[in-house]
PDB file of C-alpha atoms in Angstrom:
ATOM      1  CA  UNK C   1      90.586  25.127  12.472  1.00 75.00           C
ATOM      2  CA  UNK C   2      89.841  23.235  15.561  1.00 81.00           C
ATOM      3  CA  UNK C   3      86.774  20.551  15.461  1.00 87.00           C
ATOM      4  CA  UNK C   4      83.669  21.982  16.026  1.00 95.00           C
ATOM      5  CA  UNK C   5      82.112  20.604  19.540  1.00 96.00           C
ATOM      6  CA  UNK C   6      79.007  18.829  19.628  1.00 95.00           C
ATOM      7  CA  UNK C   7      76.831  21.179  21.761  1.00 96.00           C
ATOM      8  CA  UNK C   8      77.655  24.140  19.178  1.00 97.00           C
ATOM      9  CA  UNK C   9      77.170  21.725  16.206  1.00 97.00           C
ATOM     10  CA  UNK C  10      73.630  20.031  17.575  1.00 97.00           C
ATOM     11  CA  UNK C  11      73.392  24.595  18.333  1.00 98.00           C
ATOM     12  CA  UNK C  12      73.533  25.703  14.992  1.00 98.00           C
ATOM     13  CA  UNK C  13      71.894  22.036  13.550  1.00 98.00           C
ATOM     14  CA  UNK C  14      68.708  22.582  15.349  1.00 98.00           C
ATOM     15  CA  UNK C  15      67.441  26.157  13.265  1.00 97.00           C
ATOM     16  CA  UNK C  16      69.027  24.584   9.731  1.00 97.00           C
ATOM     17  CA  UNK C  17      66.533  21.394  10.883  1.00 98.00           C
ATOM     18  CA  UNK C  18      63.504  23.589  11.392  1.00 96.00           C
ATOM     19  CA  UNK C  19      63.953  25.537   8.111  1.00 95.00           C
ATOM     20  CA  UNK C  20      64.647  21.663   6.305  1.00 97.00           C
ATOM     21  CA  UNK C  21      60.849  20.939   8.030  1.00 95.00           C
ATOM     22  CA  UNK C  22      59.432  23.851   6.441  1.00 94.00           C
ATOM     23  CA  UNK C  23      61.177  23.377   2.686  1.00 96.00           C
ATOM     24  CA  UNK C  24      59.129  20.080   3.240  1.00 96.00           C
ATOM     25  CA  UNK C  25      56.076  21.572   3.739  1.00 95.00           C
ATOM     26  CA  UNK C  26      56.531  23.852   0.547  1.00 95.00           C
ATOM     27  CA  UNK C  27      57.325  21.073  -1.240  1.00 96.00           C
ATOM     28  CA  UNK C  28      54.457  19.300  -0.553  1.00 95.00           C
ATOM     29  CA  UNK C  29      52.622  22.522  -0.869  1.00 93.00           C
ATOM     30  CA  UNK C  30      53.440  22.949  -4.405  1.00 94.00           C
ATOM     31  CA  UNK C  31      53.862  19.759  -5.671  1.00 96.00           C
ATOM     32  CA  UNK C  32      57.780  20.133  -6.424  1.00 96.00           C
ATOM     33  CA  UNK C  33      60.281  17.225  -6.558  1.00 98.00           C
ATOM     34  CA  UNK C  34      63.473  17.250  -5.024  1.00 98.00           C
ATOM     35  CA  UNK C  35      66.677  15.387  -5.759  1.00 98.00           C
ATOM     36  CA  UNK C  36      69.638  15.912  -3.652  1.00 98.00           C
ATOM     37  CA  UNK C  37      72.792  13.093  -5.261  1.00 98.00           C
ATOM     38  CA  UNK C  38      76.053  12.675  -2.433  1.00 98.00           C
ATOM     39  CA  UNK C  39      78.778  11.282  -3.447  1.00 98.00           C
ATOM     40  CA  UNK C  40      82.705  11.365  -2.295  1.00 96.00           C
ATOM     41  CA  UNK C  41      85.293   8.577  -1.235  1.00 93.00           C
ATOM     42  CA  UNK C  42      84.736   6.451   1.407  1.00 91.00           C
ATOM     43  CA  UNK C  43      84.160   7.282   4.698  1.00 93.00           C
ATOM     44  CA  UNK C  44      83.535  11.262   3.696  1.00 95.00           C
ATOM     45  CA  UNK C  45      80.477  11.235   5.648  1.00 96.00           C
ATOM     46  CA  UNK C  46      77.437  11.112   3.195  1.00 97.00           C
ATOM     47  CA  UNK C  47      75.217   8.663   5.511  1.00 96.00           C
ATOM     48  CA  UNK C  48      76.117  11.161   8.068  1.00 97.00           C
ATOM     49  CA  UNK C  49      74.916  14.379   6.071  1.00 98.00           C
ATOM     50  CA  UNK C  50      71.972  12.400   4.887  1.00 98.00           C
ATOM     51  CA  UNK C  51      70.582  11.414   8.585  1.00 98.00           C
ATOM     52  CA  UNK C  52      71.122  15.323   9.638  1.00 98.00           C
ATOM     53  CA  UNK C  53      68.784  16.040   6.680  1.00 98.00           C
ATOM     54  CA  UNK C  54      66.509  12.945   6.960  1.00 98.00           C
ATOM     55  CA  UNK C  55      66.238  13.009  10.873  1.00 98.00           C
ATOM     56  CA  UNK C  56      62.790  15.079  11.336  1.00 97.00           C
ATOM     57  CA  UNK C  57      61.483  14.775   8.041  1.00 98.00           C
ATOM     58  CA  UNK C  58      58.265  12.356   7.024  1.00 97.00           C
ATOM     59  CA  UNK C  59      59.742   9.293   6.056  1.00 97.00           C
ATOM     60  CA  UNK C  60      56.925   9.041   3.494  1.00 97.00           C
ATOM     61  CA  UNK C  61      57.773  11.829   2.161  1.00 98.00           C
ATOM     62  CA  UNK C  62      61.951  11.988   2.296  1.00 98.00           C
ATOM     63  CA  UNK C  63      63.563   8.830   1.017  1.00 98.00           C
ATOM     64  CA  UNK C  64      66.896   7.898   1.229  1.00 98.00           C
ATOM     65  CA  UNK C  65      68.107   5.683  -1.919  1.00 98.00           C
ATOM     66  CA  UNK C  66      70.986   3.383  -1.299  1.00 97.00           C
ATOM     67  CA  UNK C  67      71.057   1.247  -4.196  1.00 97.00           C
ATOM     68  CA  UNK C  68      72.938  -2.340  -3.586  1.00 93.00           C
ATOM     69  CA  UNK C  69      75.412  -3.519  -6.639  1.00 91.00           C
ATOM     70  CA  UNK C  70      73.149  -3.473  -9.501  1.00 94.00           C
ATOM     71  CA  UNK C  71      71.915  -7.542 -10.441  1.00 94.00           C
ATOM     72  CA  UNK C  72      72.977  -9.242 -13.594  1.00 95.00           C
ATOM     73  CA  UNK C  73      69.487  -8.224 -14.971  1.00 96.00           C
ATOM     74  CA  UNK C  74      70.298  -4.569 -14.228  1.00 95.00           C
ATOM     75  CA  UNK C  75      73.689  -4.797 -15.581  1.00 94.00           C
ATOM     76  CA  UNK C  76      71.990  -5.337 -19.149  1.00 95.00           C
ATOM     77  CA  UNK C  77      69.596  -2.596 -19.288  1.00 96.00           C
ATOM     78  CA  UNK C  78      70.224   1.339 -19.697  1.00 97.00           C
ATOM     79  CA  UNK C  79      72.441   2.217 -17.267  1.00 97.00           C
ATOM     80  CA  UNK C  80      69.843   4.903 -15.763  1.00 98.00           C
ATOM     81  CA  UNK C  81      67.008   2.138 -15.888  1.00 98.00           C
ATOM     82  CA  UNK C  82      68.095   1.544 -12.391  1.00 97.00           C
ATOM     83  CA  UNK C  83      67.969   4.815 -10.733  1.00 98.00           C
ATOM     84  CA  UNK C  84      64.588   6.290 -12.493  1.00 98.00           C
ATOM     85  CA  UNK C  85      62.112   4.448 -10.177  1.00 98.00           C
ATOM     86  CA  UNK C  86      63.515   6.041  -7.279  1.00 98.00           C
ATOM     87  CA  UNK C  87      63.155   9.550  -8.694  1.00 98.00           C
ATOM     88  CA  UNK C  88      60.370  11.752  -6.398  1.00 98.00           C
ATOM     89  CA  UNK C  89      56.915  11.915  -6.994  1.00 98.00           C
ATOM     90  CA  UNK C  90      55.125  15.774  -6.412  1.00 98.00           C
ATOM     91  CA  UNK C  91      55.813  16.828  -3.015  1.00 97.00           C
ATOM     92  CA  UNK C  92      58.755  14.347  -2.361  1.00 98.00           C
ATOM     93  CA  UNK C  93      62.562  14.211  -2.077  1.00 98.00           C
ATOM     94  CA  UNK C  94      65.107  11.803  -2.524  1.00 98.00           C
ATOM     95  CA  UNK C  95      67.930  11.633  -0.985  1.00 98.00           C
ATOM     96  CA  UNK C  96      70.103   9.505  -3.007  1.00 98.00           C
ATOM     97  CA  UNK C  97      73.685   8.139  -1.035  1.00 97.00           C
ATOM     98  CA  UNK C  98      75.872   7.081  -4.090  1.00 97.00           C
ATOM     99  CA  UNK C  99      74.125   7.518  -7.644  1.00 98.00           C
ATOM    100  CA  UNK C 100      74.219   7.124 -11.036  1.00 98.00           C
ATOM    101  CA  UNK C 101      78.212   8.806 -10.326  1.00 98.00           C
ATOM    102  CA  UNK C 102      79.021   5.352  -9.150  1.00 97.00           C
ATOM    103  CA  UNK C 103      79.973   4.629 -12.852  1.00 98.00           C
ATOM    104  CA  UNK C 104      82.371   8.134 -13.115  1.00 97.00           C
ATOM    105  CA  UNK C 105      83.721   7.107  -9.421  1.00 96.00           C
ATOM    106  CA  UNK C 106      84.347   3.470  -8.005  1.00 94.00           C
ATOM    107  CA  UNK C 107      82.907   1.466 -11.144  1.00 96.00           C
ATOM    108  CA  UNK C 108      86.025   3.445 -13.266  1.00 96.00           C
ATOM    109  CA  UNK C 109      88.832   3.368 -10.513  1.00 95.00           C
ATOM    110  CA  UNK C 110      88.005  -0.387  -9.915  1.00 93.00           C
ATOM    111  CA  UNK C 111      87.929  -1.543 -13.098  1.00 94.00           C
ATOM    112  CA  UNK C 112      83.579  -2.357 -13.106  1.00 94.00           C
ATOM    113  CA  UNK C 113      83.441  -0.599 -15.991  1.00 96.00           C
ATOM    114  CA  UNK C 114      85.230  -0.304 -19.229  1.00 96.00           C
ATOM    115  CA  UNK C 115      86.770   3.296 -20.730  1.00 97.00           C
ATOM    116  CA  UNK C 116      83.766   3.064 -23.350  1.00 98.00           C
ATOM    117  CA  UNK C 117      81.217   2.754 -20.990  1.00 97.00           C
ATOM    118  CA  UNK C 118      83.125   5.335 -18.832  1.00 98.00           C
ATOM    119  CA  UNK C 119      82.761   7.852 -21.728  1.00 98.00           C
ATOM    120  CA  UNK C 120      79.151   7.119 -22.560  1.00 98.00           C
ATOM    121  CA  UNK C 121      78.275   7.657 -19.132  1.00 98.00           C
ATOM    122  CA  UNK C 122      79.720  10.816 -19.153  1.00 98.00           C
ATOM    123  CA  UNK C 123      78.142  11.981 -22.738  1.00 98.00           C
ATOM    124  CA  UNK C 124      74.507  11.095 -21.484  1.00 98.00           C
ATOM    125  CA  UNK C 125      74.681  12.311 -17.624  1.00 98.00           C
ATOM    126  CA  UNK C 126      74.512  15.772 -18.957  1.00 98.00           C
ATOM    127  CA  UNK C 127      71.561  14.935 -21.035  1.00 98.00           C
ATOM    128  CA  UNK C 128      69.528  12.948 -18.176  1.00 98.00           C
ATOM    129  CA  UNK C 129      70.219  15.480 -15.954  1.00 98.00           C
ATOM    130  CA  UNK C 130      68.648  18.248 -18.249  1.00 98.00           C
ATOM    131  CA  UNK C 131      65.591  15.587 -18.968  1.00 98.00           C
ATOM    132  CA  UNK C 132      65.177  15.943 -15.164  1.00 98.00           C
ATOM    133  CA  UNK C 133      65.553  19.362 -14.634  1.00 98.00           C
ATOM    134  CA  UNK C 134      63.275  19.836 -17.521  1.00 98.00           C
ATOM    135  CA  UNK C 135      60.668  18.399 -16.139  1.00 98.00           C
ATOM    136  CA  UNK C 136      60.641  20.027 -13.032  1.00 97.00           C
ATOM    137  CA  UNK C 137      63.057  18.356 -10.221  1.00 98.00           C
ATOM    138  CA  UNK C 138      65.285  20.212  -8.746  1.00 97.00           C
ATOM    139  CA  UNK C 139      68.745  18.766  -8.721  1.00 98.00           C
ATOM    140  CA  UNK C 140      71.324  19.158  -6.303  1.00 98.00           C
ATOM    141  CA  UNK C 141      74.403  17.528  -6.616  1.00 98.00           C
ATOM    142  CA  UNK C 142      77.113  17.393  -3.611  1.00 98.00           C
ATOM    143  CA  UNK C 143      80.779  16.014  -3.956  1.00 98.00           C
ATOM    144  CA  UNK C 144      81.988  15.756   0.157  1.00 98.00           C
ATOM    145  CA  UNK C 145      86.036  16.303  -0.144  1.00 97.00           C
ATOM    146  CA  UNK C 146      88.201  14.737   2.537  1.00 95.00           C
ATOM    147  CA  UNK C 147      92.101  14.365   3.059  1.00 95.00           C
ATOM    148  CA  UNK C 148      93.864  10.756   2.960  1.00 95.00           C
ATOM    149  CA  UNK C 149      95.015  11.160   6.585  1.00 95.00           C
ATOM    150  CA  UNK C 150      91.773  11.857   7.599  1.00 95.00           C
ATOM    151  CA  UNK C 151      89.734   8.966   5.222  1.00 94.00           C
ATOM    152  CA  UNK C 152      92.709   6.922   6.899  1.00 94.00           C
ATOM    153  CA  UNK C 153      91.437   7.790  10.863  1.00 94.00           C
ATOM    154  CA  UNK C 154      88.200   7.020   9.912  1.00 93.00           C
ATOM    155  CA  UNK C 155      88.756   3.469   8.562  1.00 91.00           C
ATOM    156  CA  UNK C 156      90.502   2.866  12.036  1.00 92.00           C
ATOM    157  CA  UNK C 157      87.681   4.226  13.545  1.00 92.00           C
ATOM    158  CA  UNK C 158      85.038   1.679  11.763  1.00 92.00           C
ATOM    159  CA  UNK C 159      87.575  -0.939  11.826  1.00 90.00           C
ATOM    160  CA  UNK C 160      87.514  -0.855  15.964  1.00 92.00           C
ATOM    161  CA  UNK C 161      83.855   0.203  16.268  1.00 91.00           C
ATOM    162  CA  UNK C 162      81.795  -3.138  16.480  1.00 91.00           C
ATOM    163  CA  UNK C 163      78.673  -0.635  15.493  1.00 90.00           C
ATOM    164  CA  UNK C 164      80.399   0.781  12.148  1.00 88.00           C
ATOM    165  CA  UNK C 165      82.035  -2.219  10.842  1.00 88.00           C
ATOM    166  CA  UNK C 166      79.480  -3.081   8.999  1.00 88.00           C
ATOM    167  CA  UNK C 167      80.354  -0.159   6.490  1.00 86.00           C
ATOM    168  CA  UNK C 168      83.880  -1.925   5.582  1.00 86.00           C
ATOM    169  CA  UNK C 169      84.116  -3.920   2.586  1.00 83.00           C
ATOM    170  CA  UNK C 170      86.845  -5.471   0.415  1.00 83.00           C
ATOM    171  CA  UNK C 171      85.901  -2.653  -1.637  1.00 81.00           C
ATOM    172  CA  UNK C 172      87.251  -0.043   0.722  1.00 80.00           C
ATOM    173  CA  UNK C 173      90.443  -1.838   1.344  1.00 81.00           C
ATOM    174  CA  UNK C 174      91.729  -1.934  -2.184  1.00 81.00           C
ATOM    175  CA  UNK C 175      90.446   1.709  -2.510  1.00 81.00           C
ATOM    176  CA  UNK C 176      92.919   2.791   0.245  1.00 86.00           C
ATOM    177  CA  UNK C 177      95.569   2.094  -2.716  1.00 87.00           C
ATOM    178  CA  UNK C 178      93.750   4.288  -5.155  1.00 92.00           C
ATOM    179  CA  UNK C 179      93.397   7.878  -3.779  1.00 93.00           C
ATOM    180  CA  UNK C 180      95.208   9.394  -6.744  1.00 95.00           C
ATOM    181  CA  UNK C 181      92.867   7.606  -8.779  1.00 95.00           C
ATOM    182  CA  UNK C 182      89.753   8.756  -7.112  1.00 96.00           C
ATOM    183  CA  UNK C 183      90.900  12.043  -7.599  1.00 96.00           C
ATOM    184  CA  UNK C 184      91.773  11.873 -11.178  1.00 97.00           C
ATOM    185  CA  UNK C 185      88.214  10.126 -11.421  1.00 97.00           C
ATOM    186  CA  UNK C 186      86.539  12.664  -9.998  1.00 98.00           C
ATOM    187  CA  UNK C 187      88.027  15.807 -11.920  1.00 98.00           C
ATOM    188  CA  UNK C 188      87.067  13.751 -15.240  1.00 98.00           C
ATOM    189  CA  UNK C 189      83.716  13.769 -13.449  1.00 98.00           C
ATOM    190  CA  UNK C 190      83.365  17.372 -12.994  1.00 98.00           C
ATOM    191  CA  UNK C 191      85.166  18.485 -15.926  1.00 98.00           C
ATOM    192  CA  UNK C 192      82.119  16.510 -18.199  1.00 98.00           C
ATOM    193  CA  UNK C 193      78.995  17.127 -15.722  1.00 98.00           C
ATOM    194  CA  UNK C 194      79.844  20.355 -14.339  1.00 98.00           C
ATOM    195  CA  UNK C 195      76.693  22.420 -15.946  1.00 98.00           C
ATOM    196  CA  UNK C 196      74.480  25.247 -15.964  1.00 98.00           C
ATOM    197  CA  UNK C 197      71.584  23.156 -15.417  1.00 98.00           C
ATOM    198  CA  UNK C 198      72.850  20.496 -12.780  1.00 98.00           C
ATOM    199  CA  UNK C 199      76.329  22.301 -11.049  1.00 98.00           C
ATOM    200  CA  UNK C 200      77.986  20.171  -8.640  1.00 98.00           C
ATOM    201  CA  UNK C 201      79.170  21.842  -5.193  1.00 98.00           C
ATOM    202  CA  UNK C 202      81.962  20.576  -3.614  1.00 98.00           C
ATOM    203  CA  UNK C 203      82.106  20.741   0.316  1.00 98.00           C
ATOM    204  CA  UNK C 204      84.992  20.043   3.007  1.00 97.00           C
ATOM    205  CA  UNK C 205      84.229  17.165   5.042  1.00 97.00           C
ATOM    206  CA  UNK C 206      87.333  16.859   7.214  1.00 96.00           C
ATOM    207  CA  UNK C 207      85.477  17.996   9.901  1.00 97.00           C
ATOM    208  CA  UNK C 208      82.163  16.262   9.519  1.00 97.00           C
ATOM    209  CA  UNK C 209      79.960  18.703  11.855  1.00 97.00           C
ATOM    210  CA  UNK C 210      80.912  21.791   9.778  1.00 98.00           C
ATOM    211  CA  UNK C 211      80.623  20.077   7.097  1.00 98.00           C
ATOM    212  CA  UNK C 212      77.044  18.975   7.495  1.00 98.00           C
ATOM    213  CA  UNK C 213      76.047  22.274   8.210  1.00 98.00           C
ATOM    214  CA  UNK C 214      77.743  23.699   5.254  1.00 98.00           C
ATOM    215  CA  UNK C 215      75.825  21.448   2.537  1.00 98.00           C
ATOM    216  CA  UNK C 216      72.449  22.020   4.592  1.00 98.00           C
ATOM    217  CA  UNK C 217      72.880  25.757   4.570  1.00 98.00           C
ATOM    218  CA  UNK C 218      74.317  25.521   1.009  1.00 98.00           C
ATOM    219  CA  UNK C 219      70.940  23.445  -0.249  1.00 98.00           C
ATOM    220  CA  UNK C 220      68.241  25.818   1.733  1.00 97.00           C
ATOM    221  CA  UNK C 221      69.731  29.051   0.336  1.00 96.00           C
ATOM    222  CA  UNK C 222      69.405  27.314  -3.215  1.00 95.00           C
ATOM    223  CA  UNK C 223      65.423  26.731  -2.517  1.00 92.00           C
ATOM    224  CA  UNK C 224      63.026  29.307  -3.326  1.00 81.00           C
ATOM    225  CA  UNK C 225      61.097  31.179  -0.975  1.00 73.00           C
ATOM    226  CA  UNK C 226      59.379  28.421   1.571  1.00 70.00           C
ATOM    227  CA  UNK C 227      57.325  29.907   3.842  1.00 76.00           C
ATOM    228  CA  UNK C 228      54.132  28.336   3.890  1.00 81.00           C
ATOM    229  CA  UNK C 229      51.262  28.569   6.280  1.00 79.00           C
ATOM    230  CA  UNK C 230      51.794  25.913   8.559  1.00 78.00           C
ATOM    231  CA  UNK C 231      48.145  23.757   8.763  1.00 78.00           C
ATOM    232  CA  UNK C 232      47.488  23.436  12.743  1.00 81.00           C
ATOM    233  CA  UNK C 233      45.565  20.657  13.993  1.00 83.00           C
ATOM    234  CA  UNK C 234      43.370  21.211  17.356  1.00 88.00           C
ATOM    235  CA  UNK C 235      43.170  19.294  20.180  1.00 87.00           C
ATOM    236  CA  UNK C 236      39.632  19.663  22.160  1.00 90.00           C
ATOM    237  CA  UNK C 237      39.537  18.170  25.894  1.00 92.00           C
ATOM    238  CA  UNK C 238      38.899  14.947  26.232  1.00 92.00           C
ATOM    239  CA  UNK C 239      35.160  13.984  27.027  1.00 93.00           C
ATOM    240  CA  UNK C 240      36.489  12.480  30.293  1.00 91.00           C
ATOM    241  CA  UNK C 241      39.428  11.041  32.038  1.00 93.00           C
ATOM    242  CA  UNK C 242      42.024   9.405  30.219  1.00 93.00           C
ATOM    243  CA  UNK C 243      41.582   5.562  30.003  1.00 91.00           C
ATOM    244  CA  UNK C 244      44.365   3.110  31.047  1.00 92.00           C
ATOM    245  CA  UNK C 245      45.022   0.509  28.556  1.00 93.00           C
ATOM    246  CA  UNK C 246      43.149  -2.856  28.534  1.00 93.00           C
ATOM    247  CA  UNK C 247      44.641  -6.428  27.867  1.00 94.00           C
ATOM    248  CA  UNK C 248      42.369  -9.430  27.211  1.00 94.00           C
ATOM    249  CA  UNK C 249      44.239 -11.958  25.222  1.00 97.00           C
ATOM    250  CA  UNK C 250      48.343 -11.110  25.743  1.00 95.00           C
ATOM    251  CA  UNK C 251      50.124  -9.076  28.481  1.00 93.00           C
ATOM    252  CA  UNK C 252      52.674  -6.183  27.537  1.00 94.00           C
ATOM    253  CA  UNK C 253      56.270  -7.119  28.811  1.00 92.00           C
ATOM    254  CA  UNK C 254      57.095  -5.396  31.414  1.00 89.00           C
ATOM    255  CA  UNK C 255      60.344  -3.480  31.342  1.00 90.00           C
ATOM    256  CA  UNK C 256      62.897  -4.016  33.840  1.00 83.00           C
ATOM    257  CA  UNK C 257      64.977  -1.226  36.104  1.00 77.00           C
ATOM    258  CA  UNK C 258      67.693  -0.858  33.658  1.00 74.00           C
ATOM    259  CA  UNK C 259      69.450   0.663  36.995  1.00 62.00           C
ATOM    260  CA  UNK C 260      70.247  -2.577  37.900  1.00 55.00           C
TER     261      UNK C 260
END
């Protein structure tokens, strides 16, 4: 299947975008909470799938949750402690890129975590996830699938992109080694977390366009009914012309003719 081209991708985005804006407003209609977890290897595209979602939302109401490696107070408490401040108040979603997964994922294929706290993890997940849904969130969980070859072109691509270096680590370059791993990792993952009450969808993110648009469409038909009255704000005329802005103690800068 050939790539999908940007104007037919930013085509079919734009609709998916306006329905995301009105799942917000039923959320914060009825109070629900919404958790939506990414995860998948390196490079899959998450950030990417997250901005698509993120892009015309509130930002006080949708927050994305990248969590940094967890400090050596963190590493002695419960290993959910971490992640439960971050879950959504009524009317809010959380967008979470990487989550508590990072101990089924990279924490077991590089050796962060032992095989007992591997298992654990994968006992309790079940049972958090159920306290969750019990109380009301609702839980999406995503798993964004990409070949080698093509988690290879992208590391090229950050690797000669001054603007996405940033996203290599050492990390990433001893994962290159462990593909098989991941994999293995991951079907360990889904074979113990895989349930009724929190499923996992997996999506194909060689091509990152349809893939985006195959999670959104994928998360909106899994939301109830959202149509809610839209609350329109009115603009009267202005009393009298518009006014011109007024400096008394520092001038604007001025931009320049970026022609030039």
């Amino acid at each position: 299947m050939a790539k999908l081209k940007r104007k037919h991708y930013e085509a079919a985005l734009e609709p998916l975008q306006v329905e995301l804006v009105e799942m917000a407003r039923w959320l914060a209609d009825t109070g629900r909470r919404l958790v939506v977890l990414f995860e998948g290897r390196d490079t899959a595209g998450k950030g990417g799938a997250i901005d698509a979602i993120a892009e015309h939302l509130n930002p006080r109401q949708c927050r994305i949750v990248a969590l940094p490696k967890p400090a050596d107070r963190e590493q002695t408490q419960w290993y959910f402690q971490r992640y439960v401040p971050h879950l959504p108040a009524a009317g809010e979603i959380a967008l979470f890129d990487r989550s508590w997964y990072n101990r089924a994922g990279v924490e077991k294929v590089m050796g962060y975590a032992d095989a007992e706290q591997v298992r654990t993890f994968l006992r309790q997940a079940p049972v958090f996830e159920q306290l969750l849904v019990d109380d009301g969130i609702v839980l999406f969980k995503y798993w964004l699938c990409c070949d080698q070859a093509k988690q290879e072109e992208r590391f090229a691509e950050r690797l000669e992109d001054p603007l996405k270096r940033w996203k290599l680590s050492p990390i990433d370059a001893a994962s290159r080694e462990r593909y098989d791993d991941y994999t293995s990792a991951r079907e360990a993952m889904l074979e113990a977390t895989h349930t009724e009450h929190a499923p996992w969808t997996l999506v194909d993110f060689n091509d990152q366009r349809r893939g985006r648009l195959a999670l959104i469409r994928d998360l909106l038909s899994r939301i109830p009914d959202k149509r809610v009255p839209e609350h329109c704000v009115e603009f009267p005329p202005l009393p009298g012309k518009p006014k011109k802005e007024r400096y008394t103690v520092i001038e604007p800068i001025v931009p320049g003719d970026d022609a030039d």
